[in-house]
mmCIF file of C-alpha atoms in Angstrom:
data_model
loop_
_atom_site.group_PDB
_atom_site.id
_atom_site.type_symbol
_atom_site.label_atom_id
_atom_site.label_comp_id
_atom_site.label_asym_id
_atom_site.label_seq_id
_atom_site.Cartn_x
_atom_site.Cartn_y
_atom_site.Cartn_z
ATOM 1 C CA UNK A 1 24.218 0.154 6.808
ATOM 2 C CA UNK A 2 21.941 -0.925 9.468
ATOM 3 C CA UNK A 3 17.766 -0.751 8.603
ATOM 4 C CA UNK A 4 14.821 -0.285 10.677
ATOM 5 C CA UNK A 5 11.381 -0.818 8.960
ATOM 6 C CA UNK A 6 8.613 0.558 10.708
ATOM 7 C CA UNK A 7 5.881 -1.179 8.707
ATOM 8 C CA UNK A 8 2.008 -0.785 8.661
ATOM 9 C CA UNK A 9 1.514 -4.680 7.276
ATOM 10 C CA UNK A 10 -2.037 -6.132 6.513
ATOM 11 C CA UNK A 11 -0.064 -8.983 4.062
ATOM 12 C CA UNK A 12 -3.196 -11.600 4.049
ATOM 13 C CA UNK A 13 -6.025 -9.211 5.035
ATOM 14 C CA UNK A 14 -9.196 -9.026 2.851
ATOM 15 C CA UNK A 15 -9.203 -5.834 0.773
ATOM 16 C CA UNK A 16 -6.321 -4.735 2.677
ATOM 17 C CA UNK A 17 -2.206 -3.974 0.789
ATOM 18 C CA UNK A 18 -0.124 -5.942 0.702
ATOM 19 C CA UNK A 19 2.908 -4.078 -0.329
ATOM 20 C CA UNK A 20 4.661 -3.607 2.741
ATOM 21 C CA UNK A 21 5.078 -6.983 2.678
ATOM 22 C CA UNK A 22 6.807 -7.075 -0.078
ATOM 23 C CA UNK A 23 8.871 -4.512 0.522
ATOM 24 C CA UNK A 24 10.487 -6.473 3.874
ATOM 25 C CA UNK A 25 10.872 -9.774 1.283
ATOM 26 C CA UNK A 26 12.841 -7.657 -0.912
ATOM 27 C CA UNK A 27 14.839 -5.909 1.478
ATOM 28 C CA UNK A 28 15.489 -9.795 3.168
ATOM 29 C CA UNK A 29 15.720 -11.223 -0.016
ATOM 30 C CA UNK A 30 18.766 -8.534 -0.685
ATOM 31 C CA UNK A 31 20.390 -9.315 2.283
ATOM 32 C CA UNK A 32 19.749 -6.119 3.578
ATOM 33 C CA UNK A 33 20.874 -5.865 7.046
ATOM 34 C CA UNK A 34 17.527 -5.342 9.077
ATOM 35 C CA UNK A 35 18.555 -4.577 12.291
ATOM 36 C CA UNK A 36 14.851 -4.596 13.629
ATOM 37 C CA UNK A 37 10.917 -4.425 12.236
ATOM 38 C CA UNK A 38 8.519 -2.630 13.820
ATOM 39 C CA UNK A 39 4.309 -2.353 13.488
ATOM 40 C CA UNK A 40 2.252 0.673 12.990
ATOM 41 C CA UNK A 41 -1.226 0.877 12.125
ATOM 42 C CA UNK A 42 -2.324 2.850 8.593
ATOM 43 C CA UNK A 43 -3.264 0.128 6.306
ATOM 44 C CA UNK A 44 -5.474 -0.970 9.604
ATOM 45 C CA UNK A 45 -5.552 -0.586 13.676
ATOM 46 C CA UNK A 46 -2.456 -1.826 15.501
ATOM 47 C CA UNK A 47 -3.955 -4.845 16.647
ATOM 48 C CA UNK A 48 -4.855 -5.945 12.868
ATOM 49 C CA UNK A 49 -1.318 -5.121 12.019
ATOM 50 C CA UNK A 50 0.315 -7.331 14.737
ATOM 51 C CA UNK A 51 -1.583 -10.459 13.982
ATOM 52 C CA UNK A 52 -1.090 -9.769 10.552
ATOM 53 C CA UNK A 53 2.680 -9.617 10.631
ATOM 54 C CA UNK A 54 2.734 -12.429 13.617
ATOM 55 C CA UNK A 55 1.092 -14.921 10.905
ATOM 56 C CA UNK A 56 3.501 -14.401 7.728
ATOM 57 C CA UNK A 57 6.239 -14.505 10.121
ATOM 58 C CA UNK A 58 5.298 -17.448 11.208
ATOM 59 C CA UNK A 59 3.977 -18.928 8.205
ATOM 60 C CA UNK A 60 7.503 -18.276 6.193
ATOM 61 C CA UNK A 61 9.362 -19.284 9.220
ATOM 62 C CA UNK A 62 11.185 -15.619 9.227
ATOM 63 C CA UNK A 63 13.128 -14.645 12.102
ATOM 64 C CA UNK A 64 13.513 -11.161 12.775
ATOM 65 C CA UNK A 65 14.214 -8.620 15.687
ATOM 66 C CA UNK A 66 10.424 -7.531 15.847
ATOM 67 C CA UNK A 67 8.439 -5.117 17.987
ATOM 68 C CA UNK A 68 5.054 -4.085 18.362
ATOM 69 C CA UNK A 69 3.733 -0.498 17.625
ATOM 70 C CA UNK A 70 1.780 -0.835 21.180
ATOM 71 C CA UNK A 71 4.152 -1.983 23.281
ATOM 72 C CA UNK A 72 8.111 -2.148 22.905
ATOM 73 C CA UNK A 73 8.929 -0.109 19.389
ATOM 74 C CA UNK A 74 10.129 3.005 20.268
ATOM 75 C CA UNK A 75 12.226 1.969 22.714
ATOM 76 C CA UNK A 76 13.866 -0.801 20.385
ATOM 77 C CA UNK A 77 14.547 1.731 17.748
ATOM 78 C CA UNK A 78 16.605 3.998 20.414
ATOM 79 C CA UNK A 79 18.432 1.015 20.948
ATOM 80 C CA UNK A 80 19.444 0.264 17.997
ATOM 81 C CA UNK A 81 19.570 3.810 16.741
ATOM 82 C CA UNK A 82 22.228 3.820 20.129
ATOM 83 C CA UNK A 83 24.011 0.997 18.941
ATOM 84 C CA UNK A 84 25.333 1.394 15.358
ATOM 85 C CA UNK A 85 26.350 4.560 13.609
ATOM 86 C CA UNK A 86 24.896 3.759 10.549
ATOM 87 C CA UNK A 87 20.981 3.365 11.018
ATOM 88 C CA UNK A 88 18.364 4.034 8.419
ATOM 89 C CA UNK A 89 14.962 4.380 9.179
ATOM 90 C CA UNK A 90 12.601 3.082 6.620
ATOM 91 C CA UNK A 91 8.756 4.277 7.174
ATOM 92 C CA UNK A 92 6.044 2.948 5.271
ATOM 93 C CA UNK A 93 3.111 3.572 7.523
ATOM 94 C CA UNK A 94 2.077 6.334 10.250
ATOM 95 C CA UNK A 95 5.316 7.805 11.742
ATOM 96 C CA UNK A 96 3.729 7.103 15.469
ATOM 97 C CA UNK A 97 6.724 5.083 16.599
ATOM 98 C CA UNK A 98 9.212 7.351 15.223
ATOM 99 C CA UNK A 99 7.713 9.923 16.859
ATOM 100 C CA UNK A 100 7.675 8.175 20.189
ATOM 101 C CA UNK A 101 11.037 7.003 19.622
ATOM 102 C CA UNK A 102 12.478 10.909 19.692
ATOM 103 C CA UNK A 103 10.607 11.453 22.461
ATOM 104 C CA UNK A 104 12.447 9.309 24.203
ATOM 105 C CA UNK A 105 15.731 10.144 22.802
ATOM 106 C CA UNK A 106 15.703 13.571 20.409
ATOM 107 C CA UNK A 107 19.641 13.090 19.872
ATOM 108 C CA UNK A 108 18.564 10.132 17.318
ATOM 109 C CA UNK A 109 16.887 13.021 15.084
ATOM 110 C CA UNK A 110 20.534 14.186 14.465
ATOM 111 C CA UNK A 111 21.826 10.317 13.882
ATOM 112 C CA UNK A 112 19.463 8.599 11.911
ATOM 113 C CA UNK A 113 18.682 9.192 8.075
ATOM 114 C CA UNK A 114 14.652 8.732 7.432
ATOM 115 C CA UNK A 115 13.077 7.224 3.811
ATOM 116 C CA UNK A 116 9.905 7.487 3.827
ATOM 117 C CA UNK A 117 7.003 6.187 1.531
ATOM 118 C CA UNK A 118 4.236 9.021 1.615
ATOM 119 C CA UNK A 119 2.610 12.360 1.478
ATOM 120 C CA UNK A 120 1.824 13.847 -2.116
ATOM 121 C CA UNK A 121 2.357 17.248 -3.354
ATOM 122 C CA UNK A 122 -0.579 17.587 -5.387
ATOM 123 C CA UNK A 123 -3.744 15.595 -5.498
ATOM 124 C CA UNK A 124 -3.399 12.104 -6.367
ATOM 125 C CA UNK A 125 -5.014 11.203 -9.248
ATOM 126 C CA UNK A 126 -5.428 7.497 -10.978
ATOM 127 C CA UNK A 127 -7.370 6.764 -14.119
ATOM 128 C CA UNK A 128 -9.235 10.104 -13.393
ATOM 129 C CA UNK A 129 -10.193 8.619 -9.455
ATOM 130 C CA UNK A 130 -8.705 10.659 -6.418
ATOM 131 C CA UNK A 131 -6.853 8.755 -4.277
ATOM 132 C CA UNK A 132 -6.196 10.055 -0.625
ATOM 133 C CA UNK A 133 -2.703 10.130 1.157
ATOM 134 C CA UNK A 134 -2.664 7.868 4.158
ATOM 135 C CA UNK A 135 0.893 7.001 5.772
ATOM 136 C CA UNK A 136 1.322 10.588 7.304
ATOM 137 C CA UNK A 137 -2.080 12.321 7.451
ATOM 138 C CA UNK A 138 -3.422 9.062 9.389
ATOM 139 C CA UNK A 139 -1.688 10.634 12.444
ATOM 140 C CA UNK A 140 -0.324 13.781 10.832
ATOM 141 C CA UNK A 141 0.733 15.365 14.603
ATOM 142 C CA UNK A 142 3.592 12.490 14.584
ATOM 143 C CA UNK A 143 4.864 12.985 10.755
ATOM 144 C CA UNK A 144 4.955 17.350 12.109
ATOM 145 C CA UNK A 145 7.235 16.548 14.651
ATOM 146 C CA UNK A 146 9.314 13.991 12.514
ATOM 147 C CA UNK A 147 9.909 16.438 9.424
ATOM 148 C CA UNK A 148 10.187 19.204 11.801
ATOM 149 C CA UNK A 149 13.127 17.529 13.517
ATOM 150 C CA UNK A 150 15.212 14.959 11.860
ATOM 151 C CA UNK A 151 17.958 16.318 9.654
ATOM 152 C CA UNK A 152 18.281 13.564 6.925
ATOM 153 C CA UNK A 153 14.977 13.375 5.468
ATOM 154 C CA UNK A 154 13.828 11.236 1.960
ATOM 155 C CA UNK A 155 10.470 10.928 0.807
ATOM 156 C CA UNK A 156 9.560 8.648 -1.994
ATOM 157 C CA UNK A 157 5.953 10.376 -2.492
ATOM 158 C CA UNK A 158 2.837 9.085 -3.916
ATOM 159 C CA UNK A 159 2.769 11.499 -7.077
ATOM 160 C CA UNK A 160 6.505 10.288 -7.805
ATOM 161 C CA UNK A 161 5.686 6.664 -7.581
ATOM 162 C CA UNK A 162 2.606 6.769 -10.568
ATOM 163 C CA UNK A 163 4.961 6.248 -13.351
ATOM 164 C CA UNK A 164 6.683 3.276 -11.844
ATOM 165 C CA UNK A 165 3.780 0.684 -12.155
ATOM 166 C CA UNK A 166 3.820 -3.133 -12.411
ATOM 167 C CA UNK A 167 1.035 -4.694 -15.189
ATOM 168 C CA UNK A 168 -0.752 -7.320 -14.332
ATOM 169 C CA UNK A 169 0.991 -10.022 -16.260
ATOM 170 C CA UNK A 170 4.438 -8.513 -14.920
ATOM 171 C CA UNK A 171 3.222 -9.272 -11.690
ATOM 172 C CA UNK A 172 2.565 -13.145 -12.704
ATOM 173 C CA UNK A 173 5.989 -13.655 -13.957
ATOM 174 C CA UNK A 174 7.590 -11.588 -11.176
ATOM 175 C CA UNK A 175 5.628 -12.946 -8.469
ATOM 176 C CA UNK A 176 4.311 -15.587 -9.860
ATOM 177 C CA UNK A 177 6.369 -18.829 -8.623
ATOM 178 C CA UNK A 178 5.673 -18.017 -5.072
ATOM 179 C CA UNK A 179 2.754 -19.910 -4.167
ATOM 180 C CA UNK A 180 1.859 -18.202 -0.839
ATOM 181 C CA UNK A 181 2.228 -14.623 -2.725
ATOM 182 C CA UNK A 182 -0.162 -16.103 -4.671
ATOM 183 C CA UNK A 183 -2.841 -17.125 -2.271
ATOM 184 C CA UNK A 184 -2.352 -14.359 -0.060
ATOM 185 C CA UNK A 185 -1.766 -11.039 -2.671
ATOM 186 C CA UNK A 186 -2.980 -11.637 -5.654
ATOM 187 C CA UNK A 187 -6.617 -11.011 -4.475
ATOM 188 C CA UNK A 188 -5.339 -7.171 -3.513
ATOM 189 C CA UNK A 189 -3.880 -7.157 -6.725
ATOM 190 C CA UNK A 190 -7.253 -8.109 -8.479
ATOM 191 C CA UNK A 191 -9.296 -5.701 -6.074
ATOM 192 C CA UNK A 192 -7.053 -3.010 -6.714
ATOM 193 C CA UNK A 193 -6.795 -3.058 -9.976
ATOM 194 C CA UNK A 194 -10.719 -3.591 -10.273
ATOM 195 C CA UNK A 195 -11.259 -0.730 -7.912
ATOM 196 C CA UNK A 196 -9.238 1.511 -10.007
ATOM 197 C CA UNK A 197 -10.370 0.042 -13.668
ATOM 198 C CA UNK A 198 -6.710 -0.259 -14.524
ATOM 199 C CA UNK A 199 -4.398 -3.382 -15.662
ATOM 200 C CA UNK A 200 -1.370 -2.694 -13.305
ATOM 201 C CA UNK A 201 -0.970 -1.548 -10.045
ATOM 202 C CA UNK A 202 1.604 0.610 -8.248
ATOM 203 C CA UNK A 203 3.740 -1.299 -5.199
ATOM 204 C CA UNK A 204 4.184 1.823 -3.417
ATOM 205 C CA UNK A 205 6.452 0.782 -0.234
ATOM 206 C CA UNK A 206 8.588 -1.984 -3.115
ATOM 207 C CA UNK A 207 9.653 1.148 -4.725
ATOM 208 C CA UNK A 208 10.736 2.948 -1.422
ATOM 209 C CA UNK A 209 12.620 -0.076 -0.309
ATOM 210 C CA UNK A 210 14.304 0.005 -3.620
ATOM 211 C CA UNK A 211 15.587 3.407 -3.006
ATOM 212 C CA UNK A 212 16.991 2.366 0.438
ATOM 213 C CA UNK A 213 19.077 0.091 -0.868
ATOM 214 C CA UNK A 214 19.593 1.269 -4.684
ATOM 215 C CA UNK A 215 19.663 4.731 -4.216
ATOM 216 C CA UNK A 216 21.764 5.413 -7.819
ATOM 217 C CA UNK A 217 18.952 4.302 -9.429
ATOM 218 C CA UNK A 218 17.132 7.495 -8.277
ATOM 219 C CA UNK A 219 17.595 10.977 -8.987
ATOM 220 C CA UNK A 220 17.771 13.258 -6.067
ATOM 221 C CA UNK A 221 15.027 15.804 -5.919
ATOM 222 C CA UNK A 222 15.987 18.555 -2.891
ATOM 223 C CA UNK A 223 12.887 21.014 -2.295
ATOM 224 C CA UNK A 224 11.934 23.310 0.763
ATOM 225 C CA UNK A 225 8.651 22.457 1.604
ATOM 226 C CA UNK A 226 5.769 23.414 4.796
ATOM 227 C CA UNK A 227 3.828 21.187 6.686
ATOM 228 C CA UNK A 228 0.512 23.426 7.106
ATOM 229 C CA UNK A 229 -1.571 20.634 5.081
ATOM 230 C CA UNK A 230 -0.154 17.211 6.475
ATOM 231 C CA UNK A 231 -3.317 15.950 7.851
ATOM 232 C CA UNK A 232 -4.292 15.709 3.719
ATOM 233 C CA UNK A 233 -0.606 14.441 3.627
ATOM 234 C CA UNK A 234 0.091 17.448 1.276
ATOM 235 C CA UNK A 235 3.246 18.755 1.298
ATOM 236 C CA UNK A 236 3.860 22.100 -0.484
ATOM 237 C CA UNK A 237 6.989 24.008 -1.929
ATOM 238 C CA UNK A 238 7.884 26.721 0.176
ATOM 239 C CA UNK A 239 11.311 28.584 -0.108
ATOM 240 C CA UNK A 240 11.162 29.425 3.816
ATOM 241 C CA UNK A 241 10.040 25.256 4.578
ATOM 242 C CA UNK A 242 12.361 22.591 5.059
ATOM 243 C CA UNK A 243 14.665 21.234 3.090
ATOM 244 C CA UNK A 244 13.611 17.365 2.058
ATOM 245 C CA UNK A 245 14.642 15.276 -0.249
ATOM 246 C CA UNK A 246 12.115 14.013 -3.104
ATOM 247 C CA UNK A 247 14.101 11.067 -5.384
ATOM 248 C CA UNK A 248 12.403 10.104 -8.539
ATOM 249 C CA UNK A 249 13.206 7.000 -9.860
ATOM 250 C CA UNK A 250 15.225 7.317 -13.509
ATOM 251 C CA UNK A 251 13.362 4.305 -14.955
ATOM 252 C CA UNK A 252 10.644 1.471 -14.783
ATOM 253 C CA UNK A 253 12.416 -0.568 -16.846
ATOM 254 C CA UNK A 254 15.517 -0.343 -13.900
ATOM 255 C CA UNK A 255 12.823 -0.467 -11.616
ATOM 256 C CA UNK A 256 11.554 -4.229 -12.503
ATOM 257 C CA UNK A 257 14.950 -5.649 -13.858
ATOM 258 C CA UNK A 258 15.777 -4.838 -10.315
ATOM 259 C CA UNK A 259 12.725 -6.687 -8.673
ATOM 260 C CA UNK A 260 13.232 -9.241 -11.774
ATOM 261 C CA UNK A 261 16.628 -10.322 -10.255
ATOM 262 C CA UNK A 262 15.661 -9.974 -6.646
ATOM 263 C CA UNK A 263 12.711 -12.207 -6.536
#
């Protein structure tokens, strides 16, 4: 299997995430086979997201195929979509260069499977504070035309992800022997966890890159759903919608031993 991830990365911003960071380290740290990375804003504008992703790249000395959300990624993802049989997509910001990437090339919607991390399908609620969708209602007019038409379709949504949490002190052992995680995460940790008065914090886009690569540790969750509320990011049932699939993850425990032997 060949992997595109179309990332939205602020790794090293103040007050910014940090997971979709994480999420590329684990998929490189599994050996995935990343055929090529590519920037999108959500967690910030495109331009914050470039420089952010130019610096740990450069800083950790990783060498990837990588291409920018403003300039060369849609046409880089018809390429490689093009070249191998085999490509997921793996979205964990807006779906801007997906979208731009069919327009270029709509037979890709019929050879490509999509994961996505997003959307919720009923408000979003943590330690009794609403949290707002981002990675599809951010540009909601490009996640329409995705859902609309590519045929293999996962989401890993927020609501499904609150159970799957990381405590603070699981973090620290996790995490904890990497010294640049340290100086560069741990203060979104801190924030986030402040911000929300809670002692863990939910990795959002390390979960959906664990279901790209370790999908049996998921159950499959098919429902028909409509898109009439995607700028909220709210996707509702609907037995006349589209079929998607929702996996749920069948443990945290599997879920950090996972991470545990990874990092």
């Amino acid at each position: 299997m060949k992997y595109i991830v179309d990332f939205d990365n602020t790794f090293g911003v103040k007050y910014r995430d940090v997971d979709d960071f994480l999420a590329l380290m684990y998929m490189i740290k599994s050996k995935a086979d990343i055929e090529l990375v590519t920037t999108t804003f959500g967690n910030d504008t495109i331009e914050v997201v470039n420089r952010a992703t130019d610096k740990v790249m450069h800083d950790l000395d990783i060498e990837l195929n990588l291409a920018y959300g403003n300039k060369d990624a849609a046409t880089k993802i018809v390429d490689v979509v093009n070249k191998n049989d085999d490509t997921t997509i793996i979205t964990l910001g807006s779906l801007h260069n997906i979208r731009k990437a069919y327009e270029l090339d709509n037979s890709i919607a019929k050879r490509t499977k999509i994961i996505s991390m997003g959307t919720i399908s009923e408000a979003l609620i943590i330690n009794n504070k609403k949290m707002d969708e981002l990675n599809f209602s951010c540009d909601y007019e490009s996640g329409k035309i995705v859902l609309e038409n590519f045929e293999n379709i996962s989401i890993v949504t927020a609501n499904n992800c609150l159970d799957y949490y990381l405590k603070l002190e699981e973090i620290e052992r996790i995490f904890g022997k990497y010294k640049y995680l340290k100086e560069n995460a741990y203060d979104w940790f801190r924030y986030h966890s402040m911000d929300y008065e809670l002692d863990y914090i939910i990795i959002w886009d390390l979960i959906t890159a664990v279901y790209a690569l370790q999908p049996e540790m998921f159950v499959p969750h098919y429902k028909k759903v409509n898109f009439e509320h995607l700028g909220k990011g709210l996707l509702l049932g609907d037995e006349k919608g589209k079929l998607i699939n929702f996996p749920v993850l069948k443990s945290r425990e599997s879920f950090i031993r996972e991470i545990e032997n990874v990092f």
